[in-house]
PDB file of C-alpha atoms and ligand atoms in Angstrom:
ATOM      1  CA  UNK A   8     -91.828-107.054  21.056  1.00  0.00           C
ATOM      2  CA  UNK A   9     -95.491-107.272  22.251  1.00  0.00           C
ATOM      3  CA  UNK A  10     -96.318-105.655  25.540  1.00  0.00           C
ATOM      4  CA  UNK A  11     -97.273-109.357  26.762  1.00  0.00           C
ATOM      5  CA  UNK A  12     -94.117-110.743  26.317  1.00  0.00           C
ATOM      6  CA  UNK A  13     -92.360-111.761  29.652  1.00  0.00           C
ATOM      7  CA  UNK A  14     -93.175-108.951  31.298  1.00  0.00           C
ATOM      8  CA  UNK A  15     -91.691-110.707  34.474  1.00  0.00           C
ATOM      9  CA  UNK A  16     -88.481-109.680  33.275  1.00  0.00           C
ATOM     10  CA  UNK A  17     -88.858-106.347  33.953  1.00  0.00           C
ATOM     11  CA  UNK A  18     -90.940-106.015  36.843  1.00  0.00           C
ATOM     12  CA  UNK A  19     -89.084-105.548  39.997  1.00  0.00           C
ATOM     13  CA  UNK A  20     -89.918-105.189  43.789  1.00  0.00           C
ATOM     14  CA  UNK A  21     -88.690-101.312  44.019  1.00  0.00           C
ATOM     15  CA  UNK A  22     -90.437-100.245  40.504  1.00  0.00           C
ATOM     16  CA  UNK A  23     -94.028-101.697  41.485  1.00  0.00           C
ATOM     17  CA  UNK A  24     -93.272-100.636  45.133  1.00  0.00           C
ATOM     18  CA  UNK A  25     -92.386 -97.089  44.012  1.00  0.00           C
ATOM     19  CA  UNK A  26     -95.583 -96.415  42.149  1.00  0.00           C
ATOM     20  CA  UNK A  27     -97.761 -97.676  44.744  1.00  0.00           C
ATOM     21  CA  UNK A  28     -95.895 -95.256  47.691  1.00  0.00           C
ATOM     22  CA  UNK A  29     -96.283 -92.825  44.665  1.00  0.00           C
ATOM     23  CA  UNK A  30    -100.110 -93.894  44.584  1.00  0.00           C
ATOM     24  CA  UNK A  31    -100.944 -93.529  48.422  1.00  0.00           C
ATOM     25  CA  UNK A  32     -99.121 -90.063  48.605  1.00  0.00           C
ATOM     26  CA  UNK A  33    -101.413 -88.946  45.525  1.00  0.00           C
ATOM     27  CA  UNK A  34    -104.432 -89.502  47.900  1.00  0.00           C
ATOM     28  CA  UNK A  35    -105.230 -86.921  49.900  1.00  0.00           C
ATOM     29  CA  UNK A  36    -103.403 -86.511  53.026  1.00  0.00           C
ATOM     30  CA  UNK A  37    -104.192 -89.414  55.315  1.00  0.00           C
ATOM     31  CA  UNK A  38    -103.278 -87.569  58.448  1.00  0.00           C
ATOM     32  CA  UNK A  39    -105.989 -85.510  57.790  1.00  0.00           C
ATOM     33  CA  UNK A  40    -108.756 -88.177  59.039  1.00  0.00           C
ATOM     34  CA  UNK A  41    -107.208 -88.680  62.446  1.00  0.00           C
ATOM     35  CA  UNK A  42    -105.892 -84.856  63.182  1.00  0.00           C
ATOM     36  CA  UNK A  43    -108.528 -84.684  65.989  1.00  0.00           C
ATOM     37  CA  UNK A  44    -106.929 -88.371  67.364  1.00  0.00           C
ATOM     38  CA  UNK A  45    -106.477 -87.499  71.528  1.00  0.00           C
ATOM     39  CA  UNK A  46    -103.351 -88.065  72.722  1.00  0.00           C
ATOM     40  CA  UNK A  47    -104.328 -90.514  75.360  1.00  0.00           C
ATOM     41  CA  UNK A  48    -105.692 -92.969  72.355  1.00  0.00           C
ATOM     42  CA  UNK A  49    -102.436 -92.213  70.545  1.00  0.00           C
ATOM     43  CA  UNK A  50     -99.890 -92.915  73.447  1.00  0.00           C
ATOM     44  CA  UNK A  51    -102.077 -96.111  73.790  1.00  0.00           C
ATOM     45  CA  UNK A  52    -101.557 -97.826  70.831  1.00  0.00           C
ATOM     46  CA  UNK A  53     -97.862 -96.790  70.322  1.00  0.00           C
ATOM     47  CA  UNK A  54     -97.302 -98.223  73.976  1.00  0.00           C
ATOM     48  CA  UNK A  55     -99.673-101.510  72.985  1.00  0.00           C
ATOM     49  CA  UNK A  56     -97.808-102.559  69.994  1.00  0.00           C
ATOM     50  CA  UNK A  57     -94.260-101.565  71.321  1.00  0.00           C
ATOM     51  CA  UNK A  58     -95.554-103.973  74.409  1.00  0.00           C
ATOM     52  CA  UNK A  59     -95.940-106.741  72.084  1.00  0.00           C
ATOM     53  CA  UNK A  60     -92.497-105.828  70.101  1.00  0.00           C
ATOM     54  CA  UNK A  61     -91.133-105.629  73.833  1.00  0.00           C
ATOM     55  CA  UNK A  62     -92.150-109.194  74.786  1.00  0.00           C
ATOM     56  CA  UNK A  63     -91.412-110.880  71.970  1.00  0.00           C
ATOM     57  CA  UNK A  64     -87.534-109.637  72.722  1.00  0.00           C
ATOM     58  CA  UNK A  65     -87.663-111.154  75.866  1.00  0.00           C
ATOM     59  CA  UNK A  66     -89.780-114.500  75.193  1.00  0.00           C
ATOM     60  CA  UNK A  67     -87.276-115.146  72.233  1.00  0.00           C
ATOM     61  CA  UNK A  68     -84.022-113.881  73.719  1.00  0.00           C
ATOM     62  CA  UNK A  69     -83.959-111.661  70.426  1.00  0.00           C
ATOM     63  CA  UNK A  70     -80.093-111.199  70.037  1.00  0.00           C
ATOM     64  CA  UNK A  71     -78.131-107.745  68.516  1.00  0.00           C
ATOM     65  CA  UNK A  72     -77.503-109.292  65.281  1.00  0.00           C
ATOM     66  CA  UNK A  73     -81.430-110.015  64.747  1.00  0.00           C
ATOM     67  CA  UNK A  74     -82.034-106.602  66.109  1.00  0.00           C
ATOM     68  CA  UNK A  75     -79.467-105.066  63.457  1.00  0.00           C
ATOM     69  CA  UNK A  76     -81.182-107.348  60.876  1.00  0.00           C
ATOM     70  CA  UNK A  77     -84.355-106.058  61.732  1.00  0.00           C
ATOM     71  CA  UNK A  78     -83.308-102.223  61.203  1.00  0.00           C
ATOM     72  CA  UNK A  79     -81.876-103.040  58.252  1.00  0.00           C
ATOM     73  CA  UNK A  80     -84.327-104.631  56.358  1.00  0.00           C
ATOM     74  CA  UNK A  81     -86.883-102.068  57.796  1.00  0.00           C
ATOM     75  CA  UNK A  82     -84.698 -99.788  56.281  1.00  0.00           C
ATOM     76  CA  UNK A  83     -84.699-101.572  53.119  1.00  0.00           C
ATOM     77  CA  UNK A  84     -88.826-101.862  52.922  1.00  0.00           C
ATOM     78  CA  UNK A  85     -88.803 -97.986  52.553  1.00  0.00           C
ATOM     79  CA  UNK A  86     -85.980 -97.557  49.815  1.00  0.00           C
ATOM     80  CA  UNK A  87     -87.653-100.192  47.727  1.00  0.00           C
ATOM     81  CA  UNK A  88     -91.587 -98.358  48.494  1.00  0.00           C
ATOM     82  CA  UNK A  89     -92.434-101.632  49.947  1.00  0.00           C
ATOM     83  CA  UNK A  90     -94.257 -99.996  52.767  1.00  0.00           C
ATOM     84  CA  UNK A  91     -97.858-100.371  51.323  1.00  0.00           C
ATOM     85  CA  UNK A  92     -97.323-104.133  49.844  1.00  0.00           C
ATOM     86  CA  UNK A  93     -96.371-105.156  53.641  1.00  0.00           C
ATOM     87  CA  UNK A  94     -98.993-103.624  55.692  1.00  0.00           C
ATOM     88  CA  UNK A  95    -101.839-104.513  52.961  1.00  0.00           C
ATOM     89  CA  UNK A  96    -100.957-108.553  53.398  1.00  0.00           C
ATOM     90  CA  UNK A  97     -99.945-108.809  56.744  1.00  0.00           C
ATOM     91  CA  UNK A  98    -101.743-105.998  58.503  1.00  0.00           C
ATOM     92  CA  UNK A  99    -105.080-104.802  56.131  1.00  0.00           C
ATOM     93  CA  UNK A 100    -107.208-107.888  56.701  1.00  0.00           C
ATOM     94  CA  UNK A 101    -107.730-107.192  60.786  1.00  0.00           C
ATOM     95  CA  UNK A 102    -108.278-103.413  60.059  1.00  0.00           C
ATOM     96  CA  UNK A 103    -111.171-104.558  57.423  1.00  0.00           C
ATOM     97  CA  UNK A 104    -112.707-107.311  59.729  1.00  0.00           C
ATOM     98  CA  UNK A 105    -112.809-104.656  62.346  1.00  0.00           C
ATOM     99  CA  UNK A 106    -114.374-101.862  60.321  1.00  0.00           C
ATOM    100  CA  UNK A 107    -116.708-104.006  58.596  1.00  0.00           C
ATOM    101  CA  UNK A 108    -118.093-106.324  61.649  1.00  0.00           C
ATOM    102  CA  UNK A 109    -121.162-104.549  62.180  1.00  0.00           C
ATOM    103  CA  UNK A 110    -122.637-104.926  58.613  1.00  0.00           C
ATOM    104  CA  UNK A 111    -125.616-106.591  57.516  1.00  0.00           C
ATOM    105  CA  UNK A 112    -125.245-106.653  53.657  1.00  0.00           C
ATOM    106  CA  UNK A 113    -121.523-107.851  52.594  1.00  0.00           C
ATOM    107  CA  UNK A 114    -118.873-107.419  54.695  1.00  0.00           C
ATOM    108  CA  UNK A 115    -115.888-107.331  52.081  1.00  0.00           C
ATOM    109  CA  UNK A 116    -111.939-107.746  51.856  1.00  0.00           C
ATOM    110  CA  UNK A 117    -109.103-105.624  52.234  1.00  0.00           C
ATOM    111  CA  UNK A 118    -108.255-102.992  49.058  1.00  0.00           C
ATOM    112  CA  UNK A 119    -104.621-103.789  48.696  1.00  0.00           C
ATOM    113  CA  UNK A 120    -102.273-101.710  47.023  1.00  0.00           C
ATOM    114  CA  UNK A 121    -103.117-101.194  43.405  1.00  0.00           C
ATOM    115  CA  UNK A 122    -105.933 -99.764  43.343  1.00  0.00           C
ATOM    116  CA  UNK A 123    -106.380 -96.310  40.861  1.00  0.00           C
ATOM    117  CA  UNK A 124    -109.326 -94.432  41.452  1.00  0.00           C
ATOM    118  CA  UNK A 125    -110.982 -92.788  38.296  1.00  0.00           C
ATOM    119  CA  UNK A 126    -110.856 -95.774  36.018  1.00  0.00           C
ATOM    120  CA  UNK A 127    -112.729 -95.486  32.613  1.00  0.00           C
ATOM    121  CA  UNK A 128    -116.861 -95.092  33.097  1.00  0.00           C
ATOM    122  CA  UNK A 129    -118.168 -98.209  31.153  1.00  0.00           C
ATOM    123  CA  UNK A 130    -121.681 -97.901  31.554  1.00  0.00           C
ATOM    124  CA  UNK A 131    -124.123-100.665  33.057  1.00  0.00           C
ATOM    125  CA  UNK A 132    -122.826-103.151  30.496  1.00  0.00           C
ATOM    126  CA  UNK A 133    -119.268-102.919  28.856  1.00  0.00           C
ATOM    127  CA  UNK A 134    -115.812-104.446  28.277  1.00  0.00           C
ATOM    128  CA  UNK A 135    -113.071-103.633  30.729  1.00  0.00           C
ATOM    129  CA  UNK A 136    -109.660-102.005  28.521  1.00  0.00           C
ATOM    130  CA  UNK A 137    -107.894-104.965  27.473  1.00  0.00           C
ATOM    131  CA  UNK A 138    -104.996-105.301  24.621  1.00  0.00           C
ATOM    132  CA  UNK A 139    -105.966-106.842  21.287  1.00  0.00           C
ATOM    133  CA  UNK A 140    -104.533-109.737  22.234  1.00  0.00           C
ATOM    134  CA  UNK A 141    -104.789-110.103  25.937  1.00  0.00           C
ATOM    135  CA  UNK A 142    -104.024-113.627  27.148  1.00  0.00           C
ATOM    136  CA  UNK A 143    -106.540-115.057  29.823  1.00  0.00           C
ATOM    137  CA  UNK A 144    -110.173-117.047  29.927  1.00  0.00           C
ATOM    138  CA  UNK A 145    -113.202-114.790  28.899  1.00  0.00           C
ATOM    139  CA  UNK A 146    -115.200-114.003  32.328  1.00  0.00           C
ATOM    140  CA  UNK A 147    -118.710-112.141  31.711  1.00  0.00           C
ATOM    141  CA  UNK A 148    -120.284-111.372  35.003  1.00  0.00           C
ATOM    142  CA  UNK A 149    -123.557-110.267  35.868  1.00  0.00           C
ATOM    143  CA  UNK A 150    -124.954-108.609  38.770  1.00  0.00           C
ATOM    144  CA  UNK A 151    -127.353-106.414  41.112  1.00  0.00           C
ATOM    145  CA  UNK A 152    -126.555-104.110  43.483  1.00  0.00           C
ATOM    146  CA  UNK A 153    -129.431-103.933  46.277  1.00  0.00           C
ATOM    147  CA  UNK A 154    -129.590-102.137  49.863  1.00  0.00           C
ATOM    148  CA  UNK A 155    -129.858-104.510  52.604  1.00  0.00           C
ATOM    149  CA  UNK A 156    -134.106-103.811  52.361  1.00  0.00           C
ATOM    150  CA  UNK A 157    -133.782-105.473  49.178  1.00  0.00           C
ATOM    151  CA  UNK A 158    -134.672-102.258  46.964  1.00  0.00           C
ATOM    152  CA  UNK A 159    -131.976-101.894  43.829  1.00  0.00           C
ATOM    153  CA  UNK A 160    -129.726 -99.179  44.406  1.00  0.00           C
ATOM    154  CA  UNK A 161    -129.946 -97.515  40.384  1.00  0.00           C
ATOM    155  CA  UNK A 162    -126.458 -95.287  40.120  1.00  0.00           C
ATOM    156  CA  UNK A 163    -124.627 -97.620  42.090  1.00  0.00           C
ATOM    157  CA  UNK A 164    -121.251 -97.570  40.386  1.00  0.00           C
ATOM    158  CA  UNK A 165    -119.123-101.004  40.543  1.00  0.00           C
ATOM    159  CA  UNK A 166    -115.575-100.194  40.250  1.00  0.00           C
ATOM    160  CA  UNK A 167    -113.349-103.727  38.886  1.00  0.00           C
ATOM    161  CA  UNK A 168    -109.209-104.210  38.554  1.00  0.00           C
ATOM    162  CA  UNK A 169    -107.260-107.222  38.536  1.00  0.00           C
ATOM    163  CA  UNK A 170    -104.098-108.442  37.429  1.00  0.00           C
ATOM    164  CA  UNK A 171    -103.554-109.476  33.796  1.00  0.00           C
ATOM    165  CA  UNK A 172    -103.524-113.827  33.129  1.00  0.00           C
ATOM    166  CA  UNK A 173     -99.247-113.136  34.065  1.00  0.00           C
ATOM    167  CA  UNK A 174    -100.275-111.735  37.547  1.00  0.00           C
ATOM    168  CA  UNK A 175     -99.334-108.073  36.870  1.00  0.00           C
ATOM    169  CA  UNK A 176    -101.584-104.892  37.492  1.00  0.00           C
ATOM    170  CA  UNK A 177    -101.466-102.075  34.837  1.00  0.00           C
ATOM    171  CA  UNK A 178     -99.728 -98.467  36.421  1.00  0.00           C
ATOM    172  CA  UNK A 179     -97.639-101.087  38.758  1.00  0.00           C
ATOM    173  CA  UNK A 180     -96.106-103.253  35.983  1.00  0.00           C
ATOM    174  CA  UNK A 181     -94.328-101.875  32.745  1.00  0.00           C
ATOM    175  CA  UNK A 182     -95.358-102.068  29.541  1.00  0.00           C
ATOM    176  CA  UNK A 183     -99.051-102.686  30.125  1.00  0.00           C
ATOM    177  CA  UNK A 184    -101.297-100.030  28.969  1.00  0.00           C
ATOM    178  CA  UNK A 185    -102.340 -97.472  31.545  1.00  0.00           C
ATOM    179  CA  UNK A 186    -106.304 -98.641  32.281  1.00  0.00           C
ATOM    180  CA  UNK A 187    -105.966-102.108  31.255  1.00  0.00           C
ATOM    181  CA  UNK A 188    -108.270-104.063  33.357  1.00  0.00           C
ATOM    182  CA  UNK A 189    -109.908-101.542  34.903  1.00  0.00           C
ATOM    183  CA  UNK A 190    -113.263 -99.659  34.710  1.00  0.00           C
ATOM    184  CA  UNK A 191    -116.167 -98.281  36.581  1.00  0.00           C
ATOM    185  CA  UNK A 192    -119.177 -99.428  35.656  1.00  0.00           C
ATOM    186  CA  UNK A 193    -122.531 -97.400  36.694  1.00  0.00           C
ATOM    187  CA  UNK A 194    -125.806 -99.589  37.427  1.00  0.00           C
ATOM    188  CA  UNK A 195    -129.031 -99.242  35.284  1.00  0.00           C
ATOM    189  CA  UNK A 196    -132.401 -98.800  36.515  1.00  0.00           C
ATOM    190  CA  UNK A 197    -132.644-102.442  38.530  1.00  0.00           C
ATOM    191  CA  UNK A 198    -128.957-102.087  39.836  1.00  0.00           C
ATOM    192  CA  UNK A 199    -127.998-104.553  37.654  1.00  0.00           C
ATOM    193  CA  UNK A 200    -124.611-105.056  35.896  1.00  0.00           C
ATOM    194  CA  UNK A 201    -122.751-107.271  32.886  1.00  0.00           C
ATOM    195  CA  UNK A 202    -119.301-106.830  32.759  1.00  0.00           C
ATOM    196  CA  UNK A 203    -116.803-108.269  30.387  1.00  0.00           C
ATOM    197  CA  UNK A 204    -113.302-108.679  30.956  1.00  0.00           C
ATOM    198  CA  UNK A 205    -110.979-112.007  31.434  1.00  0.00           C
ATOM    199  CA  UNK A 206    -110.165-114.220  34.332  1.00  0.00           C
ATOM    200  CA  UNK A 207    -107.073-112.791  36.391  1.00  0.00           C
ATOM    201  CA  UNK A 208    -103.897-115.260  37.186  1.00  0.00           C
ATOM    202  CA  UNK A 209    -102.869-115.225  40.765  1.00  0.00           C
ATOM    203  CA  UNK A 210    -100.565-113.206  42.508  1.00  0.00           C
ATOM    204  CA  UNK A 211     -97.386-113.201  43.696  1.00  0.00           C
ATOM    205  CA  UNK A 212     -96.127-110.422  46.052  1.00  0.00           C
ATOM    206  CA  UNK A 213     -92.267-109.768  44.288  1.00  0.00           C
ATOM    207  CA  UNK A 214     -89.530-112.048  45.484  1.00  0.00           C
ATOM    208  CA  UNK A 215     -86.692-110.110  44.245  1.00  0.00           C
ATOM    209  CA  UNK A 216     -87.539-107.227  46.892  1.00  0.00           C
ATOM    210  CA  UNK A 217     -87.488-106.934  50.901  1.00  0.00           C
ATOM    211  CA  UNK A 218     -90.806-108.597  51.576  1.00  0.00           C
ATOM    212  CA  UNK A 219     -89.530-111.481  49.432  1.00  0.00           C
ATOM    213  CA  UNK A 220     -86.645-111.694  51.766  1.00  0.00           C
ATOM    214  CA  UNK A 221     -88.736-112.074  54.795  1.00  0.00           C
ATOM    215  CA  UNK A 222     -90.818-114.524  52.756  1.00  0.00           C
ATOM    216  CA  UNK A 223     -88.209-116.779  52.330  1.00  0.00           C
ATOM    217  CA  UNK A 224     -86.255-116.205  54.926  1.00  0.00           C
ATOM    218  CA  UNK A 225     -89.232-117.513  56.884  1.00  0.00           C
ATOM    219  CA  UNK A 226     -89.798-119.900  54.731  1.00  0.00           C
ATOM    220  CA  UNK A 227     -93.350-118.933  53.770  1.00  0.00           C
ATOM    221  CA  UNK A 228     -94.810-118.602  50.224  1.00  0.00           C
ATOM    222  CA  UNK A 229     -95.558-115.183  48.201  1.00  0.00           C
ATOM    223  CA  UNK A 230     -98.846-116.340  47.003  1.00  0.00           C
ATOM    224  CA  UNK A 231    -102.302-114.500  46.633  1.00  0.00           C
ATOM    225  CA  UNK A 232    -104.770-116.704  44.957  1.00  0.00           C
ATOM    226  CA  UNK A 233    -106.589-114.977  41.901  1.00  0.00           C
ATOM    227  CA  UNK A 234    -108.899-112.498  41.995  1.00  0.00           C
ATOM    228  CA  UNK A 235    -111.006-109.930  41.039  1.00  0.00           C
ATOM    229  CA  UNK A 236    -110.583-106.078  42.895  1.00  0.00           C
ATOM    230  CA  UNK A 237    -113.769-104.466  43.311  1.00  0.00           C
ATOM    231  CA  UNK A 238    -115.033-100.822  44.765  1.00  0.00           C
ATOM    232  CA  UNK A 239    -119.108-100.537  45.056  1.00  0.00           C
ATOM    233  CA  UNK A 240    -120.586 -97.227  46.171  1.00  0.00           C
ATOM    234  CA  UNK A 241    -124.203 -95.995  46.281  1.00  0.00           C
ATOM    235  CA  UNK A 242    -125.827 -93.119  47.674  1.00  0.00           C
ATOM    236  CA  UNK A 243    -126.343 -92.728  50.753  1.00  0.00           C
ATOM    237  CA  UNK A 244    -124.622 -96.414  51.656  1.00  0.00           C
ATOM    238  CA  UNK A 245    -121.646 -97.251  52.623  1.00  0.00           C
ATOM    239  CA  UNK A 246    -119.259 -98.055  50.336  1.00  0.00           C
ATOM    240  CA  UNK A 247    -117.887-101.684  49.797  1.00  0.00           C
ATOM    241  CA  UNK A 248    -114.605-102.930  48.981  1.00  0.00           C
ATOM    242  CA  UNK A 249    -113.968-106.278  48.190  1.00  0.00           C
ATOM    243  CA  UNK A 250    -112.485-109.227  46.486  1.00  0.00           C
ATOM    244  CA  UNK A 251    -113.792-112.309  44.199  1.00  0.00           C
ATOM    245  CA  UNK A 252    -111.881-115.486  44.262  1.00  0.00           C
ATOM    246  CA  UNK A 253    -112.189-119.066  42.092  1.00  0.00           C
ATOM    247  CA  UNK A 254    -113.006-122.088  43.116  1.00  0.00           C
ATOM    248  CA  UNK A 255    -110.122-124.720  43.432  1.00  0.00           C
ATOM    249  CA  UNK A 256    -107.171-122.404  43.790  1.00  0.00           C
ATOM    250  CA  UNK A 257    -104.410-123.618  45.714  1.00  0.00           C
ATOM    251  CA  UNK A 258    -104.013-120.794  47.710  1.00  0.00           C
ATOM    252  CA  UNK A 259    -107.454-119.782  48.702  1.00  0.00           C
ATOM    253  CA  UNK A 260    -106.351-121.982  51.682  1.00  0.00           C
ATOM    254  CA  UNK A 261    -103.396-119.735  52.510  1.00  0.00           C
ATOM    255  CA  UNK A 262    -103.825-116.398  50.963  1.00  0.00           C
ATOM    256  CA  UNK A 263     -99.980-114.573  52.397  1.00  0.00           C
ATOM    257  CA  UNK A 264    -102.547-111.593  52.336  1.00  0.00           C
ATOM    258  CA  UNK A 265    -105.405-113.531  54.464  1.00  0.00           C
ATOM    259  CA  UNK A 266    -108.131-112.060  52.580  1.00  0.00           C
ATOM    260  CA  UNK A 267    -110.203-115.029  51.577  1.00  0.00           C
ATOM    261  CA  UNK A 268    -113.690-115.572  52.980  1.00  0.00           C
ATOM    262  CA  UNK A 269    -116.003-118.116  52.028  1.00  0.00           C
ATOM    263  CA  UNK A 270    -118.311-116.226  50.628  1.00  0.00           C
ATOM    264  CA  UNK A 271    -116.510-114.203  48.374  1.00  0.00           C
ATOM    265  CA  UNK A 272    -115.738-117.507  46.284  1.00  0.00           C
ATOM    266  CA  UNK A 273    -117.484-117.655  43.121  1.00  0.00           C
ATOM    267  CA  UNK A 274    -119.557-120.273  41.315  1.00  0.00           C
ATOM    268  CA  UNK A 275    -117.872-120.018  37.685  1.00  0.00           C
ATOM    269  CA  UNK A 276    -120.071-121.510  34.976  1.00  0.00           C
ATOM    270  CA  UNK A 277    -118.698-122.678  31.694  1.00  0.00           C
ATOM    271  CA  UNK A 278    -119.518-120.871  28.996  1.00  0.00           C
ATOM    272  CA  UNK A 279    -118.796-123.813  26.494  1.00  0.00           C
ATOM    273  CA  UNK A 280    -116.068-121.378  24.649  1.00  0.00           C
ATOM    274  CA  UNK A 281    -113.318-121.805  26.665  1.00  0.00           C
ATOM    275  CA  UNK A 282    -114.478-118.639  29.021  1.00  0.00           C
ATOM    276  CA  UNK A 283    -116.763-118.460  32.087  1.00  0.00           C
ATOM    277  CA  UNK A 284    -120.179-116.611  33.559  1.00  0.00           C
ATOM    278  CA  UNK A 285    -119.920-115.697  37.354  1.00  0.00           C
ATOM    279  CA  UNK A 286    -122.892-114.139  38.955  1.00  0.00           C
ATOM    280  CA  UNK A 287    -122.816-111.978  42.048  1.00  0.00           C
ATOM    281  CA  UNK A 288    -125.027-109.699  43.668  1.00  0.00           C
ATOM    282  CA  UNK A 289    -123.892-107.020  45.832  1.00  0.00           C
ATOM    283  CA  UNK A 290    -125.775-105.745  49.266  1.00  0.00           C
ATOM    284  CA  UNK A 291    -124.833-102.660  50.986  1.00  0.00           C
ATOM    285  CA  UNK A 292    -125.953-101.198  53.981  1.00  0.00           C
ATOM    286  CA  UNK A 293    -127.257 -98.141  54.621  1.00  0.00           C
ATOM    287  CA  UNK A 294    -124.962 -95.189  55.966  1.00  0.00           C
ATOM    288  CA  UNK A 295    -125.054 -94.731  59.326  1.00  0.00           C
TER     289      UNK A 295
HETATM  290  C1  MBD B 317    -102.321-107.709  45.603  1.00  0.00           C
HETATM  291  O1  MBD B 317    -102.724-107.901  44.342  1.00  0.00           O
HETATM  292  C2  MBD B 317    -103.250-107.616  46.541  1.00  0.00           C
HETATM  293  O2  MBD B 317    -104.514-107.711  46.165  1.00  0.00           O
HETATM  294  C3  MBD B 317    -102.897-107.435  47.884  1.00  0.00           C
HETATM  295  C4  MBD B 317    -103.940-107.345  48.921  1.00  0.00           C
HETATM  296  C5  MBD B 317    -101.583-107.346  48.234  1.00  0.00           C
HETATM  297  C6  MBD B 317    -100.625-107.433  47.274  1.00  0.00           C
HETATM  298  C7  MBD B 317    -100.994-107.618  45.959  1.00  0.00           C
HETATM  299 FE1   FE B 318    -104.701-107.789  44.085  1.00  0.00          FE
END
């Protein structure tokens, strides 16, 4: 057997959502960043969001068997690991809009959960890790990196990953080589970039796990549209994460995540061999 062969029939909810809890805890300690928090901001936002949980009770007339539903299932999100794949759709997006409002250059989208830092240096110009025979369309993108004065930021580095042409992200999915479609690409002289690599199918969060319950028990869908993951640091700038989406996908409408913006859709040429050139520029702003 191939490692490309119907992968989907091994991938489950709890597997992908154990490594990425595995992931986050290999960062280091996030309570670290916030061990100065004062209690009075603290108590605040506990006491805002149980406010809203509070009010929704008593607007809906929540009953005990929804409450007992509710601890169950939340319950069930932390045996399956599910923890990061929930608040990365349905909370990240706000947290990114808020932390990114005041920029000049791009703005970005959220970082989701499968992200690996440390991916495979590639140089200025290079081919992301891909299996000999790795289904998908060709995509060779070029690009600059610039500050928001317009000067190119040489040693940028431009860190890519995306899911494979079934939707799967190596080190979250079996049988997919460890850095497959990922890589870290460093900037030449004029910030500029060519990377080579093939164009990602879209995503869909796992239906066999507890967000998939809530998904169709609310009768929504467990779409992302494709896209490309993306990590751009510079010296002395702050450091951009975003996402790249195509034109025409049926769920750049209704990302489940909410991460689409317009401009972060791209303007795919075709290359006449079945594959595509994108062009995109980069433009960070200078750290504060
Ligand atoms: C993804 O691939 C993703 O990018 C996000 C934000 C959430 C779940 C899966
Ligand atoms: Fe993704």
């Amino acid at each position: 057997m191939t490692t490309t062969e119907h992968p989907q029939e091994v991938a489950t909810a709890a597997a992908s959502g154990a490594s990425a809890t595995e992931r986050f805890h290999a960062d280091k300690s996030p309570f670290e960043a916030v061990k100065d928090t004062p209690p009075e901001r603290v108590s605040m936002l506990i006491n805002d969001v149980l406010a809203g949980v509070h009010e929704t009770i008593r607007k809906h007339k929540v009953t005990y068997d929804e409450y007992n539903a509710l601890k169950a299932w939340l319950i069930n999100v932390g045996e399956d690991g599910e923890w990061p794949l929930f608040l990365d759709v349905w909370v990240e997006h706000v947290v990114e809009d808020v932390a990114t409002e005041h920029r000049q250059g791009n703005k970005g989208s959220i970082e989701g959960p499968y992200y690996v830092p440390d991916a495979p240096e590639l140089g200025a110009k290079g081919t992301v890790p891909m299996r000999d025979d790795e289904p998908g369309d060709p995509l060779v993108w070029t690009g600059q990196v610039r500050s928001c004065d317009g000067s190119a930021l040489a040693g940028a580095t431009v860190e890519l990953w995306h899911a494979d042409d079934d939707g799967y992200y190596s080190q979250f999915a079996p049988g997919i080589p460890e850095w497959n479609l990922r890589g870290t690409f460093t900037v030449d002289d004029d910030g500029r970039f060519e990377i080579t690599t093939i164009r990602p199918a879209p995503y869909m969060i796992p239906t066999d796990g507890s967000c998939g319950k809530m998904i169709s028990a609310a009768g929504w869908h467990p779409w992302r549209p494709a896209h490309l993951h993306l990590k751009v640091s510079a010296p002395g700038h702050e450091q951009l994460t975003a996402q790249l989406y195509f034109p025409g996908d049926p769920h750049n409408d209704d990302d489940v995540a909410s991460a689409v913006k317009p401009e972060l859709v791209l303007d795919p040429k075709d290359d006449g061999q079945g594959g595509f050139t994108i062009s995109y520029d980069f433009v960070l702003d200078p750290a504060k």
